[in-house]
Structure formats: structure tokens, C-alpha cells
PDB file of C-alpha atoms in Angstrom:
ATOM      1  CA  UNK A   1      64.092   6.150   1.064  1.00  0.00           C
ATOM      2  CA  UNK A   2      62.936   4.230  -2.128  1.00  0.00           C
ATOM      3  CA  UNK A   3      59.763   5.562  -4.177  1.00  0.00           C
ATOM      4  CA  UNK A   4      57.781   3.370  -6.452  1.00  0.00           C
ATOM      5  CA  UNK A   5      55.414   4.878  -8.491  1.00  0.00           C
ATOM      6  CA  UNK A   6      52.326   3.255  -9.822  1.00  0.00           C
ATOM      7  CA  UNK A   7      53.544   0.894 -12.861  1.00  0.00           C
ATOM      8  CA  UNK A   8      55.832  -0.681 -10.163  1.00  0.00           C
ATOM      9  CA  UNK A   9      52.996  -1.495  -7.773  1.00  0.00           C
ATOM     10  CA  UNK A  10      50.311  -2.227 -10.023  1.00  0.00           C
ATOM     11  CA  UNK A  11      51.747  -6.223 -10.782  1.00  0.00           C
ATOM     12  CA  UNK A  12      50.846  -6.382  -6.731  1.00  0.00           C
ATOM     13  CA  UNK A  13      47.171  -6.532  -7.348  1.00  0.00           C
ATOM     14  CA  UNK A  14      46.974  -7.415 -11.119  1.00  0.00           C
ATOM     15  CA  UNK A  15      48.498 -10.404 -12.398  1.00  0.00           C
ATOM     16  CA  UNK A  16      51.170  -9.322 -14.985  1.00  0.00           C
ATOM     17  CA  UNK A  17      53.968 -10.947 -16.581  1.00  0.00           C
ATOM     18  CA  UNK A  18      56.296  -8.687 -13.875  1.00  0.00           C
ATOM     19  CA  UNK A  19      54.177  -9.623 -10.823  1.00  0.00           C
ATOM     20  CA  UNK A  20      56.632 -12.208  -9.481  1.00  0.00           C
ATOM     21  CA  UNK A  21      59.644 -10.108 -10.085  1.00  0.00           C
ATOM     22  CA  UNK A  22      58.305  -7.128  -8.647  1.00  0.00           C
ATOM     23  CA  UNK A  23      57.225  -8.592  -5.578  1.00  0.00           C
ATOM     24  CA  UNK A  24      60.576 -10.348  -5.180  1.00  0.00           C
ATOM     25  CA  UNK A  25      61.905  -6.742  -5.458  1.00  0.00           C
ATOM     26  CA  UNK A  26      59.841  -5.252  -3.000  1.00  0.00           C
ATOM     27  CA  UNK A  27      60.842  -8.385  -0.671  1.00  0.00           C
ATOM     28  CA  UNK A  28      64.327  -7.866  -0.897  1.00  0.00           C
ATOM     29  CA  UNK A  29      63.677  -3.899  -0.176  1.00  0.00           C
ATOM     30  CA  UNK A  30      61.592  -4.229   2.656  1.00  0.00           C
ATOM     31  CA  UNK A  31      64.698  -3.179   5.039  1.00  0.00           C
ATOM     32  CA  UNK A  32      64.537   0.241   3.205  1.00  0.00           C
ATOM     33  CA  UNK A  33      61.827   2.937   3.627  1.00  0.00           C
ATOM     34  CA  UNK A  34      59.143   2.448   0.677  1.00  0.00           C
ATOM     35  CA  UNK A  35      57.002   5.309  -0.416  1.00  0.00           C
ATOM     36  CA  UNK A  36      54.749   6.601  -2.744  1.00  0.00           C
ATOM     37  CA  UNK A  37      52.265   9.496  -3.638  1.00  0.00           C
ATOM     38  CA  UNK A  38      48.700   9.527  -2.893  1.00  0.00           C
ATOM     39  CA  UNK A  39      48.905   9.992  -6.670  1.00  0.00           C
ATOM     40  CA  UNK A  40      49.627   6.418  -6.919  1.00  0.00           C
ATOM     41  CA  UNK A  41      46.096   5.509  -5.432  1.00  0.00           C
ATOM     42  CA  UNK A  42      44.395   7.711  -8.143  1.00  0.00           C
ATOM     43  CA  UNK A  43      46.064   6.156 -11.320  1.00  0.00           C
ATOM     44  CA  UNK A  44      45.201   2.351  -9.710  1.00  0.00           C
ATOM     45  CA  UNK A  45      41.723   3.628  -9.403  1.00  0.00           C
ATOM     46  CA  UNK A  46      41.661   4.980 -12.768  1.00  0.00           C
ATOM     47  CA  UNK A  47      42.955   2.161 -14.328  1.00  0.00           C
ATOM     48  CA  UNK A  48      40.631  -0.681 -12.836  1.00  0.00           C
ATOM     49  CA  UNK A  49      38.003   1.742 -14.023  1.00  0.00           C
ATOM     50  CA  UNK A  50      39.287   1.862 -17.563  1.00  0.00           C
ATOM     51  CA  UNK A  51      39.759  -2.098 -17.244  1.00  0.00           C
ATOM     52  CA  UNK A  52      35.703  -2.218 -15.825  1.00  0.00           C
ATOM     53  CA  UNK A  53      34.110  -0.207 -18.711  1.00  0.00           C
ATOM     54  CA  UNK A  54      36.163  -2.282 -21.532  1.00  0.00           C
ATOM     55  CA  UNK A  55      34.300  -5.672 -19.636  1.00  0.00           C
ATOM     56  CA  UNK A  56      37.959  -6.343 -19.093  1.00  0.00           C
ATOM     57  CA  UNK A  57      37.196  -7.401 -15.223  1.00  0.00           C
ATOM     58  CA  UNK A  58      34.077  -7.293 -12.845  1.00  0.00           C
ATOM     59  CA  UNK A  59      33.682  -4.199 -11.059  1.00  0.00           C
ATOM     60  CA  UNK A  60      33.448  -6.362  -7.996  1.00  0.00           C
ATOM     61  CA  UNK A  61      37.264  -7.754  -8.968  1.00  0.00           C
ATOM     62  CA  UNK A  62      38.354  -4.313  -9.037  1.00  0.00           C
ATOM     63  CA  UNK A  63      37.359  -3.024  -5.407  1.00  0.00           C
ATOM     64  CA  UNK A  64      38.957  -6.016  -4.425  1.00  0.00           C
ATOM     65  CA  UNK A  65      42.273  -4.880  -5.865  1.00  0.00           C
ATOM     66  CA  UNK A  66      41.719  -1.459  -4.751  1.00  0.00           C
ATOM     67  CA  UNK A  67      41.450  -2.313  -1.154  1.00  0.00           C
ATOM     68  CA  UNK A  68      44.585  -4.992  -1.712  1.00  0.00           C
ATOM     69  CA  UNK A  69      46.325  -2.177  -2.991  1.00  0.00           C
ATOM     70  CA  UNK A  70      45.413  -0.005   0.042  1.00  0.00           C
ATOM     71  CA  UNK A  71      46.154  -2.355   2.463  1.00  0.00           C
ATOM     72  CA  UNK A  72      49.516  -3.101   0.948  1.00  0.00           C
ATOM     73  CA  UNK A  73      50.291   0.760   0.547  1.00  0.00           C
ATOM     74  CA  UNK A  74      49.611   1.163   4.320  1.00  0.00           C
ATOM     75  CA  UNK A  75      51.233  -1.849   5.308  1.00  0.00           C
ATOM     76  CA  UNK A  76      54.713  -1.475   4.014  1.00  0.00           C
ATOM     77  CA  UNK A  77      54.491   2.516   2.336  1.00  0.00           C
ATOM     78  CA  UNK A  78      54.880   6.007   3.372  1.00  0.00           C
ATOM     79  CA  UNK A  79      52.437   7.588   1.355  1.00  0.00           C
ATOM     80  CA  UNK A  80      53.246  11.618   0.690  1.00  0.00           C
ATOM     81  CA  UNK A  81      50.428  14.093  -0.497  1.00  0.00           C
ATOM     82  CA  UNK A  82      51.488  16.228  -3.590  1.00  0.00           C
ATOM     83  CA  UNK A  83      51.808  19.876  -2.217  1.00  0.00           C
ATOM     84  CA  UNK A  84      51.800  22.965  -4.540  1.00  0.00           C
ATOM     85  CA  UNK A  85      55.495  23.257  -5.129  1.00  0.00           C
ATOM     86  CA  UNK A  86      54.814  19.144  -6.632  1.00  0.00           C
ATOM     87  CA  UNK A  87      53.092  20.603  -9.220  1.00  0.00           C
ATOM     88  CA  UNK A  88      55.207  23.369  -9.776  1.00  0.00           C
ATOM     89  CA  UNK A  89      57.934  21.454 -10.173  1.00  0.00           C
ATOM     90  CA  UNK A  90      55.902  18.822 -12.274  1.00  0.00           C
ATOM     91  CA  UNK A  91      54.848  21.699 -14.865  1.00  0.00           C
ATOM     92  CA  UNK A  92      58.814  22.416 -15.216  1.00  0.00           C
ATOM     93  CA  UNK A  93      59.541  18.776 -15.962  1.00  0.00           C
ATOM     94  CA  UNK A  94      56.680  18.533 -18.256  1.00  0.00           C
ATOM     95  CA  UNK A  95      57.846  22.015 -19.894  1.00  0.00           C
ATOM     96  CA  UNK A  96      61.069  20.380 -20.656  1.00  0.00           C
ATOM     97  CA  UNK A  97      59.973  19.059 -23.880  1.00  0.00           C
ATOM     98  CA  UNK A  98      62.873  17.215 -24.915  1.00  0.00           C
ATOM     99  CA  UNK A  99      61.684  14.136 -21.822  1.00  0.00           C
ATOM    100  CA  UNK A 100      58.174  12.833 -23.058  1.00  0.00           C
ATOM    101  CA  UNK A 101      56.889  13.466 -19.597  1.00  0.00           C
ATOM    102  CA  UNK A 102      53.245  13.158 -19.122  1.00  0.00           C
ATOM    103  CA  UNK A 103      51.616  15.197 -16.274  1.00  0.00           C
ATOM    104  CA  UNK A 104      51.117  12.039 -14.405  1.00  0.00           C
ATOM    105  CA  UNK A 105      54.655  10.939 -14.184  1.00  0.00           C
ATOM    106  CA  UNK A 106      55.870  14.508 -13.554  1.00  0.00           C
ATOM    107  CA  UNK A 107      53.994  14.807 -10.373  1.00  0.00           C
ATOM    108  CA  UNK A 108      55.624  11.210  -9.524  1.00  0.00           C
ATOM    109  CA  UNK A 109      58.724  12.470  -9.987  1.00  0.00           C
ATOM    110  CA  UNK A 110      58.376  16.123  -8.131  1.00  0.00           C
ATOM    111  CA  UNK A 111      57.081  14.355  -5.060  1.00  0.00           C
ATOM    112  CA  UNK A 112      60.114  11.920  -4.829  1.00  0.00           C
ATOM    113  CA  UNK A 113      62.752  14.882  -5.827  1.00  0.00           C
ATOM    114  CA  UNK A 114      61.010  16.795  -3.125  1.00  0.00           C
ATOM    115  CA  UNK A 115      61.473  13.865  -0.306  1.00  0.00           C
ATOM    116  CA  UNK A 116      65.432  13.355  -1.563  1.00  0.00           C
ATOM    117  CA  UNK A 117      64.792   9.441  -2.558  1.00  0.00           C
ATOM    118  CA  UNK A 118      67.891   7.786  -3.169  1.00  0.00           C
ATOM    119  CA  UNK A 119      66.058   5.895  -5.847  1.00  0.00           C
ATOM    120  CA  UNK A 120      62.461   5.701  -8.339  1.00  0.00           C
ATOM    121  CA  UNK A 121      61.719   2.761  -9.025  1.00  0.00           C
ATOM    122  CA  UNK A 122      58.951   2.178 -12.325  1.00  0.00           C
ATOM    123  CA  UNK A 123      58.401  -0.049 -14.951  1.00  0.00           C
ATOM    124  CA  UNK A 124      57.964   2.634 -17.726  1.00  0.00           C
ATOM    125  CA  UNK A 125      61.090   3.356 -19.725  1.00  0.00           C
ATOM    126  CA  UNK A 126      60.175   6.564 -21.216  1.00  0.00           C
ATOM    127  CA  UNK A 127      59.610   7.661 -17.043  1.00  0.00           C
ATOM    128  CA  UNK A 128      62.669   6.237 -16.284  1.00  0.00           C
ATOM    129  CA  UNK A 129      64.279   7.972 -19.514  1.00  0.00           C
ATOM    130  CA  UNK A 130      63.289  11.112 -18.384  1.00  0.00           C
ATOM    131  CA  UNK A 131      64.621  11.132 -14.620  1.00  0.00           C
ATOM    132  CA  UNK A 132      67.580  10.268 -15.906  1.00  0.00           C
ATOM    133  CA  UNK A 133      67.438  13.153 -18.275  1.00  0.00           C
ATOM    134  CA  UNK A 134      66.222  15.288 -15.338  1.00  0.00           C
ATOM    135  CA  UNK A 135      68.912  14.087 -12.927  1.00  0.00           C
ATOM    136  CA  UNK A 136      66.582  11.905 -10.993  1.00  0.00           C
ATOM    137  CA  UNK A 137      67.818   8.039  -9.716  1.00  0.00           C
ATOM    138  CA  UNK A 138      65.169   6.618 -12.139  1.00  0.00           C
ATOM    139  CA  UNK A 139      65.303   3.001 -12.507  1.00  0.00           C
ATOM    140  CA  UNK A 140      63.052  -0.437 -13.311  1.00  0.00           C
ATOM    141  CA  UNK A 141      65.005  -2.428 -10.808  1.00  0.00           C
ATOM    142  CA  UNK A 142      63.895  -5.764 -12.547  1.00  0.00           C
ATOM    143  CA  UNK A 143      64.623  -7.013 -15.711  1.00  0.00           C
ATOM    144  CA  UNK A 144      61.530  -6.267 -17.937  1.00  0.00           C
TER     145      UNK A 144
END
């Protein structure tokens, strides 16, 4: 089981200088069991938001890659809800201060230690950084 969190699957909807190697990535994983967190859906949601009060896109342009997003996520992605021992575990990451951790990433990583991934896949190298640091298979899986 592979786990992408939310950096990874953002370039999906949102043109980005990674979109085309990310979806090559996904294409070549696509034999393997994709998931995510239902956290993933929050931090998309928040961040077309952001994007719509700056003016940086139409609020119409974002529901559009909110459902996109969706429908991708159910197509191809198991999609786990955060229990309480996530966010247990997520304030002990976060307490180790010596990772950078924000709360955000935390409960990424709790959810995918808690399902035994073989491998998190993200495009943020102070996540990866600090799943390495917390013995987590952490990696970008593209060159970025």
C-alpha cells in the first residue's frame, strides 16, 4: 500500500511545474494500492480557498478542482478517516521537536504508520525529512 499525501496530489488538479511528473508517477503505480486521508480533501479545500480570496482563481475554477480531485480520490484511492490514536500519534511526532513537523503533516504521517504503508509519497522535503527522522518510508518519488 502506497500513501500520498496532499502536496503529491495537488499537481492533479492544479497545473504545477510537477504536474506531468506526478501523474506519470501515479501511472506507473496504479498496480499498487493508493491511499490517502480524508485529511487530504481538507488541505485541497483549504488551499483553493486561500488561492480564491487572494483573486488568485475564480471560485467557480476551484469547485471544479475540488470535484476533479474527488473523483480522482475515489477513482483510484483508498481514502482512511483519521481515528483518535492518528492524532495521538500525530501530537508525539509533532512533540518531537527536533523534525519541523506541522500538525498537518503529522496527522499524514500517523494515518499511513497506522495502515503499515510500504511507502509516503510527498513533495515537501521538510515532511519527507521528518519520516525519515521518525522511521517512516518518506519519499518525493520524482525528481523535484
Amino acid at each position: 500500500m502506497l500513501y500520498f499525501d496532499t502536496s503529491i496530489l495537488t499537481p492533479l488538479v492544479k497545473t504545477e511545474s510537477t504536474s506531468g511528473k506526478v501523474m506519470k508517477l501515479i501511472t506507473e503505480l496504479s498496480g499498487n494500492r493508493l491511499c490517502t486521508s480524508h485529511w487530504t480533501l481538507v488541505e485541497l479545500a483549504s488551499a483553493l480557498a486561500r488561492e480564491v480570496r487572494m483573486k488568485a482563481t475564480s471560485p467557480k475554477s476551484a469547485q471544479k478542482s475540488l470535484q476533479d480531485f474527488e473523483a480522482i480520490l475515489e477513482a483510484s484511492f483508498e481514502i482512511f478517516a483519521p481515528d483518535a490514536t492518528d492524532f495521538d500519534r500525530a501530537k508525539d511526532y509533532v512533540s518531537r521537536f527536533d523534525t519541523g513537523l506541522r500538525g498537518g503533516d503529522a496527522l499524514h504521517l500517523a494515518v499511513a504508520a497506522r495502515h503499515k504503508v510500504q511507502a509516503i509519497y510527498s513533495l515537501d522535503k521538510v515532511f519527507v525529512k521528518a519520516g525519515k527522522k521518525l522511521g517512516l518510508p518518506t519519499l518525493t518519488g520524482i525528481r523535484i
